[in-house]
Short mmCIF file of C-alpha atoms in Angstrom, two decimals:
data_model
loop_
_atom_site.label_atom_id
_atom_site.label_comp_id
_atom_site.label_asym_id
_atom_site.label_seq_id
_atom_site.Cartn_x
_atom_site.Cartn_y
_atom_site.Cartn_z
CA MET A 1392 100.06 61.22 -35.08
CA ILE A 1393 102.85 61.11 -37.78
CA GLU A 1394 101.98 60.39 -41.26
CA PHE A 1395 104.32 60.04 -44.07
CA ASP A 1396 102.40 59.83 -47.67
CA ASN A 1397 104.27 58.57 -50.34
CA VAL A 1398 107.71 60.15 -49.66
CA SER A 1399 110.07 60.98 -52.00
CA PHE A 1400 113.89 62.39 -51.29
CA GLU A 1401 117.05 62.86 -52.90
CA TYR A 1402 120.12 64.69 -51.94
CA GLU A 1403 121.22 64.60 -55.34
CA LYS A 1404 119.56 64.51 -58.41
CA GLY A 1405 119.02 61.00 -59.49
CA LYS A 1406 119.89 59.55 -56.35
CA PRO A 1407 116.81 59.37 -54.07
CA VAL A 1408 117.84 58.40 -50.76
CA ILE A 1409 113.55 58.05 -49.57
CA SER A 1410 111.70 56.50 -52.30
CA GLY A 1411 107.64 56.46 -52.00
CA MET A 1412 107.94 55.75 -48.23
CA SER A 1413 104.36 55.77 -46.36
CA PHE A 1414 103.67 54.82 -42.70
CA ARG A 1415 101.73 55.95 -39.40
CA ILE A 1416 102.41 56.36 -35.89
CA GLU A 1417 100.05 56.69 -33.91
CA ASP A 1418 100.20 58.81 -30.56
CA GLY A 1419 101.71 56.75 -27.52
CA GLU A 1420 103.81 54.44 -30.04
CA ALA A 1421 107.13 53.92 -29.40
CA VAL A 1422 109.10 52.71 -32.78
CA GLY A 1423 112.62 51.64 -33.98
CA LEU A 1424 113.97 52.97 -36.95
CA ILE A 1425 116.82 50.70 -38.00
CA GLY A 1426 118.53 50.22 -41.23
CA ALA A 1427 122.22 50.32 -42.55
CA ASN A 1428 124.23 53.14 -42.52
CA GLY A 1429 123.32 55.27 -45.36
CA ALA A 1430 119.90 53.40 -44.99
CA GLY A 1431 117.45 56.41 -44.74
CA LYS A 1432 117.14 56.55 -41.36
CA SER A 1433 118.70 60.21 -40.38
CA THR A 1434 116.65 61.41 -43.07
CA ILE A 1435 113.18 60.52 -41.94
CA MET A 1436 114.28 62.58 -38.85
CA LYS A 1437 115.97 65.59 -40.63
CA LEU A 1438 111.56 65.46 -42.78
CA LEU A 1439 109.98 65.09 -39.78
CA LEU A 1440 111.75 68.19 -37.84
CA GLY A 1441 111.25 69.88 -41.25
CA LEU A 1442 115.40 70.58 -41.86
CA VAL A 1443 114.90 69.11 -45.16
CA TYR A 1444 111.76 68.92 -47.54
CA CYS A 1445 110.66 66.35 -50.08
CA GLU A 1446 108.28 64.81 -52.27
CA GLY A 1447 104.61 63.90 -50.98
CA HIS A 1448 103.82 64.60 -47.50
CA VAL A 1449 104.66 64.46 -44.38
CA LEU A 1450 102.00 65.30 -41.71
CA ILE A 1451 101.79 65.48 -37.71
CA ASP A 1452 98.87 65.79 -35.83
CA GLY A 1453 97.32 66.38 -39.38
CA THR A 1454 99.10 69.53 -40.34
CA GLU A 1455 101.80 69.33 -43.18
CA VAL A 1456 105.66 70.15 -42.60
CA SER A 1457 106.14 72.96 -44.62
CA LYS A 1458 108.14 76.26 -43.88
CA ASP A 1459 105.04 78.26 -42.47
CA SER A 1460 103.88 75.57 -39.95
CA LEU A 1461 107.61 74.48 -38.90
CA HIS A 1462 107.51 76.82 -35.84
CA HIS A 1463 103.73 74.86 -34.68
CA ILE A 1464 105.33 71.69 -36.10
CA ARG A 1465 108.95 72.14 -33.86
CA GLN A 1466 106.80 73.15 -30.88
CA LYS A 1467 105.21 69.41 -30.56
CA LEU A 1468 108.34 67.48 -31.59
CA GLY A 1469 111.60 67.01 -29.48
CA PHE A 1470 114.68 65.82 -30.88
CA VAL A 1471 117.68 64.37 -29.00
CA LEU A 1472 121.06 64.84 -31.19
CA GLN A 1473 123.46 62.10 -31.37
CA ASN A 1474 125.84 63.72 -30.32
CA SER A 1475 125.42 65.51 -26.99
CA ASP A 1476 127.80 68.13 -26.93
CA ASN A 1477 125.76 69.82 -30.02
CA GLN A 1478 122.82 70.24 -28.44
CA MET A 1479 123.91 71.63 -24.95
CA PHE A 1480 125.70 74.80 -26.11
CA MET A 1481 124.61 77.13 -22.97
CA PRO A 1482 126.94 77.72 -20.07
CA THR A 1483 125.41 75.25 -17.74
CA VAL A 1484 122.46 72.35 -17.73
CA TYR A 1485 119.32 75.40 -16.34
CA GLU A 1486 120.14 78.07 -19.20
CA ASP A 1487 120.41 74.99 -21.84
CA MET A 1488 116.84 73.68 -20.20
CA MET A 1489 115.26 77.32 -20.32
CA PHE A 1490 116.02 77.79 -23.96
CA ALA A 1491 113.16 76.13 -25.05
CA PRO A 1492 110.60 77.44 -23.37
CA LEU A 1493 111.58 80.67 -23.14
CA ASN A 1494 111.19 80.53 -27.19
CA TYR A 1495 108.34 79.09 -26.89
CA MET A 1496 107.23 82.19 -25.14
CA VAL A 1497 106.67 80.43 -21.64
CA SER A 1498 106.99 82.29 -18.99
CA ARG A 1499 110.35 82.40 -17.11
CA GLU A 1500 108.55 81.72 -13.69
CA GLU A 1501 107.02 78.69 -15.53
CA ALA A 1502 110.06 77.40 -17.54
CA GLU A 1503 111.41 77.43 -14.20
CA LYS A 1504 108.70 75.26 -12.22
CA ARG A 1505 109.19 72.86 -16.07
CA VAL A 1506 112.83 72.53 -15.71
CA ASP A 1507 112.82 71.85 -11.90
CA ALA A 1508 110.11 68.98 -12.27
CA VAL A 1509 111.65 67.43 -14.98
CA LEU A 1510 115.04 67.33 -12.98
CA ALA A 1511 113.13 65.77 -10.20
CA ARG A 1512 111.38 63.50 -12.25
CA LEU A 1513 114.62 62.14 -13.91
CA GLY A 1514 116.87 62.33 -10.75
CA LEU A 1515 118.93 64.57 -12.26
CA GLU A 1516 118.43 67.87 -9.63
CA ASP A 1517 122.20 67.94 -8.96
CA MET A 1518 123.03 68.50 -12.47
CA LYS A 1519 121.24 71.81 -12.25
CA TYR A 1520 123.76 74.46 -12.02
CA LYS A 1521 126.47 72.47 -13.38
CA TYR A 1522 128.63 73.47 -16.41
CA ASN A 1523 128.03 71.54 -19.69
CA HIS A 1524 131.97 70.73 -20.38
CA LYS A 1525 132.38 69.88 -16.67
CA ILE A 1526 130.23 66.64 -16.74
CA SER A 1527 130.46 63.31 -18.15
CA GLY A 1528 129.02 62.07 -21.86
CA GLY A 1529 126.61 60.01 -19.63
CA GLU A 1530 125.69 62.64 -17.47
CA LYS A 1531 125.13 65.27 -20.95
CA ARG A 1532 123.58 62.98 -23.02
CA MET A 1533 120.62 62.78 -19.83
CA ALA A 1534 121.23 66.89 -20.05
CA ALA A 1535 120.38 66.61 -23.64
CA ILE A 1536 116.94 64.28 -22.85
CA ALA A 1537 116.01 66.36 -19.69
CA THR A 1538 116.55 69.61 -22.09
CA ILE A 1539 114.10 68.54 -24.28
CA LEU A 1540 111.50 67.26 -21.77
CA ALA A 1541 111.39 70.53 -20.66
CA MET A 1542 110.00 71.42 -24.21
CA GLU A 1543 106.89 69.24 -22.90
CA PRO A 1544 106.95 67.74 -26.52
CA GLU A 1545 104.08 65.14 -27.96
CA ALA A 1546 107.03 63.76 -29.28
CA ILE A 1547 110.20 62.44 -29.37
CA LEU A 1548 113.16 61.94 -31.70
CA MET A 1549 115.71 60.04 -31.01
CA ASP A 1550 118.90 59.51 -33.37
CA GLU A 1551 121.34 56.85 -31.76
CA PRO A 1552 120.81 57.90 -27.58
CA THR A 1553 122.71 55.32 -26.39
CA SER A 1554 125.92 55.63 -28.50
CA ALA A 1555 129.03 55.88 -26.90
CA LEU A 1556 128.03 55.15 -23.20
CA ASP A 1557 129.18 52.95 -20.90
CA PRO A 1558 127.14 50.42 -20.26
CA TYR A 1559 125.44 51.53 -16.57
CA ASN A 1560 124.70 54.97 -18.11
CA ARG A 1561 123.32 52.95 -21.05
CA ARG A 1562 121.06 51.07 -18.95
CA LEU A 1563 120.17 54.43 -17.27
CA VAL A 1564 118.99 56.16 -20.47
CA ILE A 1565 117.05 52.73 -21.77
CA ASN A 1566 115.06 53.06 -18.39
CA THR A 1567 114.72 56.55 -19.07
CA ILE A 1568 113.26 56.23 -22.22
CA ARG A 1569 110.80 53.36 -20.93
CA GLU A 1570 109.23 55.80 -19.09
CA LEU A 1571 108.72 58.90 -21.47
CA GLU A 1572 104.56 58.37 -22.52
CA GLN A 1573 104.98 60.59 -25.21
CA THR A 1574 105.32 58.75 -28.80
CA LYS A 1575 108.85 57.78 -29.42
CA ILE A 1576 110.68 57.47 -32.73
CA ILE A 1577 113.84 56.15 -31.61
CA THR A 1578 116.85 55.53 -34.91
CA SER A 1579 119.74 53.07 -33.74
CA HIS A 1580 121.99 50.24 -33.93
CA ASP A 1581 121.62 49.46 -30.87
CA LEU A 1582 119.21 46.51 -31.55
CA ASP A 1583 119.02 45.34 -28.06
CA MET A 1584 117.85 48.92 -27.10
CA ILE A 1585 115.37 49.28 -29.54
CA TYR A 1586 113.81 46.12 -28.01
CA ASP A 1587 113.83 47.36 -24.48
CA THR A 1588 112.40 50.56 -25.50
CA CYS A 1589 109.95 50.02 -28.38
CA GLU A 1590 107.07 47.54 -29.05
CA ARG A 1591 107.16 48.46 -33.50
CA VAL A 1592 109.83 48.28 -35.63
CA ILE A 1593 110.59 49.70 -39.19
CA LEU A 1594 113.37 48.25 -41.34
CA ILE A 1595 114.38 50.18 -43.83
CA SER A 1596 116.89 49.33 -46.94
CA ASP A 1597 117.96 51.67 -49.10
CA GLY A 1598 115.34 54.17 -48.99
CA LYS A 1599 112.16 52.09 -48.35
CA ILE A 1600 110.57 49.83 -45.84
CA VAL A 1601 111.66 46.56 -45.81
CA ALA A 1602 110.22 45.42 -42.61
CA ASP A 1603 106.98 47.32 -40.59
CA GLY A 1604 105.89 45.34 -37.29
CA ARG A 1605 106.42 43.99 -34.12
CA ALA A 1606 110.02 44.45 -32.30
CA GLU A 1607 109.86 40.66 -31.01
CA ASP A 1608 109.01 39.89 -34.39
CA ILE A 1609 111.54 42.10 -36.75
CA LEU A 1610 114.64 41.24 -34.11
CA ARG A 1611 114.54 38.13 -34.24
CA ASN A 1612 113.98 37.63 -37.85
CA LYS A 1613 117.67 36.59 -38.52
CA GLU A 1614 117.13 36.15 -41.81
CA LEU A 1615 115.73 39.08 -42.28
CA LEU A 1616 118.18 41.42 -40.55
CA GLU A 1617 121.59 39.43 -42.33
CA ALA A 1618 119.89 40.45 -45.72
CA ASN A 1619 120.04 44.23 -44.49
CA HIS A 1620 123.69 44.21 -43.52
CA MET A 1621 122.26 43.80 -39.73
CA GLU A 1622 122.18 41.15 -37.16
CA LEU A 1623 120.14 39.97 -34.33
CA PRO A 1624 120.39 41.57 -31.32
CA LEU A 1625 123.11 40.31 -28.35
CA SER A 1626 120.83 39.56 -26.37
CA PHE A 1627 119.11 36.72 -28.79
CA CYS A 1628 122.40 35.52 -29.89
CA ALA A 1629 123.36 34.66 -26.17
CA ARG A 1630 120.14 32.71 -25.24
CA MET B 763 143.93 72.41 -26.62
CA GLU B 764 142.55 70.48 -23.97
CA LYS B 765 144.07 73.26 -21.62
CA ALA B 766 142.49 75.95 -23.95
CA LEU B 767 138.85 74.05 -23.54
CA SER B 768 139.23 74.51 -19.69
CA GLU B 769 139.96 77.79 -20.21
CA LEU B 770 137.20 78.98 -21.72
CA GLY B 771 134.60 77.16 -19.27
CA GLN B 772 136.43 79.21 -16.87
CA MET B 773 135.53 82.19 -18.20
CA ASP B 774 131.84 81.00 -17.55
CA GLU B 775 132.99 80.56 -13.81
CA LEU B 776 134.97 83.48 -13.22
CA ALA B 777 132.08 85.53 -14.25
CA VAL B 778 129.45 83.51 -11.31
CA MET B 779 131.90 84.26 -8.30
CA GLU B 780 130.27 86.73 -5.71
CA SER B 781 132.21 90.11 -5.25
CA PRO B 782 131.16 93.83 -4.85
CA ILE B 783 132.24 93.92 -8.50
CA HIS B 784 130.34 90.66 -9.96
CA ASP B 785 127.48 92.02 -7.94
CA LEU B 786 127.06 95.49 -10.11
CA ASN B 787 124.66 95.70 -12.72
CA ALA B 788 126.14 94.42 -16.50
CA ALA B 789 125.04 97.59 -18.18
CA ALA B 790 126.47 99.76 -15.60
CA LYS B 791 129.89 97.71 -15.86
CA LEU B 792 129.72 97.99 -19.60
CA LEU B 793 129.12 101.50 -19.80
CA SER B 794 131.53 102.28 -17.11
CA THR B 795 134.42 99.65 -19.01
CA ILE B 796 133.92 101.83 -22.62
CA VAL B 797 134.51 105.17 -21.09
CA TYR B 798 137.26 103.85 -19.06
CA ILE B 799 138.92 102.28 -22.56
CA ILE B 800 137.82 105.80 -24.28
CA THR B 801 139.61 107.83 -21.33
CA VAL B 802 142.47 105.57 -21.81
CA MET B 803 142.75 106.10 -25.78
CA SER B 804 142.44 110.11 -25.17
CA PHE B 805 145.93 110.28 -23.93
CA ASP B 806 148.12 111.83 -26.06
CA LYS B 807 151.15 109.35 -27.64
CA TYR B 808 153.25 111.84 -25.44
CA ASP B 809 151.25 112.00 -22.45
CA LEU B 810 153.16 108.83 -20.17
CA SER B 811 152.89 110.74 -17.22
CA GLY B 812 149.38 111.09 -17.63
CA LEU B 813 148.17 107.42 -18.92
CA LEU B 814 150.48 106.13 -15.38
CA PRO B 815 147.40 106.88 -13.04
CA MET B 816 145.11 104.94 -14.85
CA VAL B 817 146.71 101.86 -14.25
CA LEU B 818 145.44 101.95 -10.69
CA VAL B 819 141.81 101.85 -11.96
CA PRO B 820 141.90 98.05 -13.18
CA VAL B 821 144.31 96.97 -10.63
CA LEU B 822 141.87 98.33 -8.05
CA MET B 823 139.03 96.57 -9.39
CA TYR B 824 141.00 92.68 -9.90
CA GLN B 825 141.52 93.27 -6.34
CA ILE B 826 137.80 94.43 -5.15
CA ALA B 827 136.75 91.18 -8.03
CA GLY B 828 139.37 88.78 -6.20
CA ILE B 829 139.90 88.17 -9.42
CA PRO B 830 144.18 87.86 -9.32
CA VAL B 831 145.98 90.00 -12.56
CA HIS B 832 148.23 87.74 -13.40
CA THR B 833 144.69 85.37 -14.39
CA CYS B 834 144.18 88.32 -17.17
CA PHE B 835 147.66 88.46 -18.33
CA TYR B 836 148.29 84.22 -18.11
CA LYS B 837 144.77 84.09 -20.27
CA LEU B 838 145.26 86.68 -22.50
CA ARG B 839 149.05 85.60 -23.20
CA ILE B 840 148.25 85.08 -26.97
CA VAL B 841 146.80 88.51 -27.43
CA LEU B 842 149.23 89.92 -25.56
CA PRO B 843 152.33 90.19 -27.94
CA LEU B 844 150.49 91.39 -30.57
CA VAL B 845 149.01 94.76 -28.54
CA MET B 846 152.75 95.06 -27.41
CA ALA B 847 153.83 95.22 -31.00
CA VAL B 848 151.65 98.06 -31.88
CA GLY B 849 154.08 101.14 -31.65
CA LEU B 850 156.98 98.58 -31.95
CA PHE B 851 158.61 100.62 -34.77
CA ASN B 852 157.77 104.19 -33.09
CA PRO B 853 161.69 104.27 -31.64
CA PHE B 854 162.93 104.85 -35.48
CA PHE B 855 160.59 106.91 -37.25
CA ASP B 856 160.74 109.42 -33.86
CA ARG B 857 164.00 110.17 -32.73
CA ALA B 858 164.15 113.41 -30.92
CA ILE B 859 165.10 113.40 -27.77
CA MET B 860 162.09 114.65 -25.41
CA LEU B 861 163.66 113.99 -22.14
CA LYS B 862 167.26 113.14 -20.28
CA ILE B 863 167.56 110.37 -17.59
CA GLY B 864 170.79 111.75 -16.25
CA THR B 865 172.90 111.89 -19.39
CA VAL B 866 170.84 109.36 -21.12
CA GLY B 867 168.03 111.11 -23.82
CA ILE B 868 165.17 109.15 -23.96
CA SER B 869 163.56 109.63 -27.94
CA GLY B 870 159.81 110.59 -28.19
CA GLY B 871 159.39 107.41 -30.44
CA VAL B 872 160.04 105.07 -27.50
CA ILE B 873 157.65 107.37 -24.81
CA SER B 874 155.04 106.96 -27.47
CA MET B 875 156.11 102.91 -27.59
CA ILE B 876 155.70 102.88 -24.35
CA THR B 877 152.16 104.59 -24.16
CA LEU B 878 150.75 102.98 -27.03
CA MET B 879 151.42 99.66 -25.24
CA LEU B 880 150.29 101.00 -21.94
CA LYS B 881 146.74 101.89 -23.65
CA GLY B 882 146.53 98.39 -25.01
CA VAL B 883 147.03 96.42 -22.11
CA LEU B 884 145.17 98.81 -20.06
CA CYS B 885 141.97 98.20 -22.59
CA LEU B 886 142.52 94.63 -22.59
CA MET B 887 142.36 94.83 -18.55
CA ALA B 888 139.62 96.48 -18.64
CA SER B 889 137.23 94.48 -21.16
CA PHE B 890 139.07 90.96 -19.98
CA LEU B 891 137.66 92.29 -16.28
CA LEU B 892 134.39 92.85 -17.86
CA VAL B 893 134.30 89.31 -19.13
CA ALA B 894 135.29 87.74 -16.06
CA THR B 895 132.96 89.34 -13.83
CA THR B 896 129.92 89.20 -15.62
CA PRO B 897 128.05 86.31 -17.86
CA PHE B 898 128.70 87.00 -21.59
CA ASP B 899 124.83 86.64 -21.67
CA SER B 900 124.06 89.20 -19.23
CA ILE B 901 126.50 92.05 -21.37
CA CYS B 902 124.20 90.86 -24.49
CA ALA B 903 121.87 92.17 -22.47
CA ALA B 904 123.18 94.77 -21.66
CA LEU B 905 124.45 95.81 -25.29
CA ARG B 906 120.64 94.69 -26.59
CA LYS B 907 119.25 97.64 -23.67
CA MET B 908 121.74 99.82 -25.37
CA HIS B 909 119.45 99.51 -28.67
CA LEU B 910 122.70 97.81 -30.27
CA PRO B 911 121.27 95.91 -33.33
CA ARG B 912 119.96 92.31 -32.38
CA THR B 913 122.27 90.28 -35.48
CA LEU B 914 124.99 92.40 -34.11
CA VAL B 915 124.79 91.39 -30.67
CA THR B 916 123.34 87.67 -31.58
CA LEU B 917 126.36 87.05 -33.62
CA LEU B 918 128.79 88.35 -30.57
CA LEU B 919 127.26 86.04 -28.49
CA LEU B 920 126.94 82.79 -30.96
CA THR B 921 130.92 84.02 -31.77
CA TYR B 922 131.58 82.88 -28.18
CA ARG B 923 130.12 80.04 -28.02
CA TYR B 924 131.66 78.70 -31.53
CA VAL B 925 135.29 79.69 -30.42
CA GLY B 926 134.65 76.54 -27.85
CA VAL B 927 133.57 74.29 -30.92
CA MET B 928 136.15 75.26 -33.08
CA THR B 929 138.75 74.56 -30.42
CA GLN B 930 136.83 71.04 -29.79
CA GLU B 931 137.44 70.42 -33.37
CA LEU B 932 140.99 72.08 -33.31
CA ALA B 933 141.82 69.89 -30.26
CA ILE B 934 140.23 66.48 -32.37
CA MET B 935 141.98 67.58 -35.41
CA THR B 936 145.83 68.25 -33.53
CA ASP B 937 145.39 65.04 -31.51
CA ALA B 938 144.55 62.54 -34.57
CA TYR B 939 147.73 64.45 -36.40
CA HIS B 940 150.62 63.74 -33.29
CA LEU B 941 149.62 60.29 -33.00
CA ARG B 942 150.51 59.42 -36.22
CA ALA B 943 153.54 61.99 -36.89
CA PRO B 944 155.10 61.17 -33.47
CA GLY B 945 157.82 63.07 -31.97
CA GLN B 946 157.16 65.91 -34.79
CA LYS B 947 156.52 69.26 -32.65
CA GLY B 948 153.51 71.75 -34.38
CA ILE B 949 151.92 70.65 -37.62
CA HIS B 950 154.25 70.20 -40.15
CA VAL B 951 153.98 73.64 -43.09
CA SER B 952 152.61 71.07 -46.33
CA ALA B 953 149.96 70.27 -43.69
CA TRP B 954 148.76 73.79 -43.13
CA GLY B 955 146.57 73.96 -46.02
CA SER B 956 144.06 70.55 -45.97
CA PHE B 957 144.38 71.09 -41.82
CA LEU B 958 143.36 74.41 -41.78
CA GLY B 959 140.46 73.42 -44.88
CA GLN B 960 139.40 70.53 -42.78
CA LEU B 961 139.26 72.48 -39.76
CA LEU B 962 136.54 75.15 -41.44
CA LEU B 963 134.40 72.22 -42.93
CA ARG B 964 134.28 70.44 -39.62
CA SER B 965 133.94 73.26 -37.41
CA MET B 966 131.11 74.52 -40.36
CA ASP B 967 129.18 70.86 -39.77
CA ARG B 968 129.19 71.55 -36.22
CA ALA B 969 127.91 74.64 -36.24
CA GLN B 970 125.19 73.68 -38.55
CA GLU B 971 124.26 70.82 -36.19
CA LEU B 972 124.06 73.44 -33.10
CA TYR B 973 122.37 75.85 -34.99
CA SER B 974 119.36 73.16 -36.29
CA SER B 975 119.29 72.13 -32.18
CA MET B 976 119.09 75.88 -31.37
CA LEU B 977 116.10 75.88 -34.61
CA LEU B 978 114.82 72.35 -33.00
CA ARG B 979 113.90 74.49 -29.88
CA GLY B 980 112.28 77.22 -31.18
CA TYR B 981 114.74 79.54 -31.77
CA HIS B 982 114.04 82.46 -34.16
CA GLN B 983 116.92 85.08 -34.15
CA HIS B 984 115.73 86.08 -30.51
CA PHE B 985 117.91 85.45 -27.43
CA HIS B 986 115.74 85.14 -24.30
CA TYR B 987 118.67 86.74 -22.15
CA ALA B 988 118.32 86.18 -18.25
CA PRO B 989 117.01 89.07 -16.90
CA GLY B 990 120.24 89.46 -14.62
CA LYS B 991 121.03 91.63 -11.74
CA PRO B 992 118.20 95.15 -11.97
CA PHE B 993 120.00 98.68 -12.00
CA ARG B 994 119.60 99.78 -8.34
CA ALA B 995 121.12 102.73 -6.96
CA LYS B 996 124.59 101.96 -6.46
CA ASP B 997 125.10 101.03 -9.64
CA ALA B 998 124.30 104.38 -10.86
CA ALA B 999 126.64 105.61 -8.21
CA PHE B 1000 129.34 103.49 -9.46
CA LEU B 1001 128.87 104.26 -12.80
CA ILE B 1002 128.89 108.00 -12.00
CA LEU B 1003 131.84 108.07 -9.42
CA SER B 1004 133.56 105.39 -11.93
CA CYS B 1005 133.41 108.14 -15.06
CA LEU B 1006 134.02 110.61 -12.73
CA CYS B 1007 137.21 108.93 -11.49
CA PHE B 1008 138.52 108.84 -15.55
CA ILE B 1009 137.45 112.11 -16.50
CA LEU B 1010 139.45 113.62 -13.30
CA LEU B 1011 142.35 111.41 -13.79
CA ARG B 1012 142.25 112.55 -17.68
CA HIS B 1013 142.64 116.03 -16.85
CA ILE B 1014 144.29 116.16 -13.71
CA ASN B 1015 148.03 114.94 -14.51
CA VAL B 1016 148.24 112.91 -11.19
CA ALA B 1017 152.01 111.84 -11.41
CA GLU B 1018 152.92 115.17 -12.37
CA LEU B 1019 151.55 117.33 -9.59
CA LEU B 1020 152.62 114.32 -6.67
CA GLY B 1021 156.08 115.08 -8.56
CA SER B 1022 155.82 118.59 -7.75
CA LEU B 1023 154.84 118.22 -4.14
CA ILE B 1024 157.53 115.86 -3.83
CA VAL B 1025 160.24 118.43 -5.50
CA ARG B 1026 158.99 121.53 -3.11
#
């Protein structure tokens, strides 16, 4: 369970990015964090991952995110970065996938098994020994997801997982996300993808929660979305 | 820039080729390379004839490794002129004639300049051969086994990885510049300051994100290097034989010996 309890955060004094925010995400939920640029979505991710610290309480399975609990917390949360180039820094996909399990003291044999299982599950067996600098953007995004799955995290956080992908690869990533059984928190401006992958949506504006509820209700609310610098998902407009 | 990036990637590909040299243990190759470099550097600045046979070692190794020698010179084309420039002023300061070829006198400065250049090139060739036949992670693992400080080895590994990041940023910025400065060759001097400043800031941003990505996947100042190839009898044999060969070449002037045999 992930819990934000009266969280406030500011990068510069007097300019709050998050103000008194509280929400709770139960195990296995898929939640979309949406909002205009600068609304505070990425900061929420950073707070969850302990990359920045705040006033109030951020709890992961009842453990407060703090310097002392970071190792434990980060083992539970896998984060897929927006720019896969920044995530895949080892020479090959295989080495990148081995990186996290080895850091968490999983034996090399066990880590190898995990890597093979994840690659088989995502249908990426051919990519195992491919060089990161030689794979396409779509392949890299899938590989980035695979590196996180090899960690076997309890929750997966994704920052704009479908940005800069062609329609085929976008659909591939969406289908992959849908099949993940872990708790998912996804930030994106791709509201069609959010609709396809999340049952719950939290709409953020100026560091505050404006709406929190069923994806169906929030993403179909034209007035609400437009008041917060967003638009209806394209698939709704077409209908 | 795209070419530079691709070349960087090619180094990793070269390192996983298959050959008797690639098959050797990283520590054996690393030690042998260090001994070779020390031996080369220990030659006197006028001992060109003694140094010349040392050329045979890398040439032979490149052949066995299946890596064309020109690959090394091509990839090191930016560094080579710097190495070559090391002894450039020696002929002006050391004019005493040391050798005569026919009626042409060769000064000590010229000989020491060529010796210094050759030393530099040989050291580069040996280092390149090591990197081109051994994955960088394995070299780092070997350095750790030699008890080099962990921080230093990690720094080395991350520098190697970040070179690619900086090159990518440089490529993006150069493309953006040229698209708005058509027909201009290179980057105008007036833009150098802001260009370099931006490059530094962008590289730092990306490096920070990369580092965050490492931290989020459990990194805590300790790299788990792949086990690599074990140290076997053939690695020990290679190490001992190569070091013996270097020591022999250092103490026996093969070029002079061959010359005297021909003269007799």
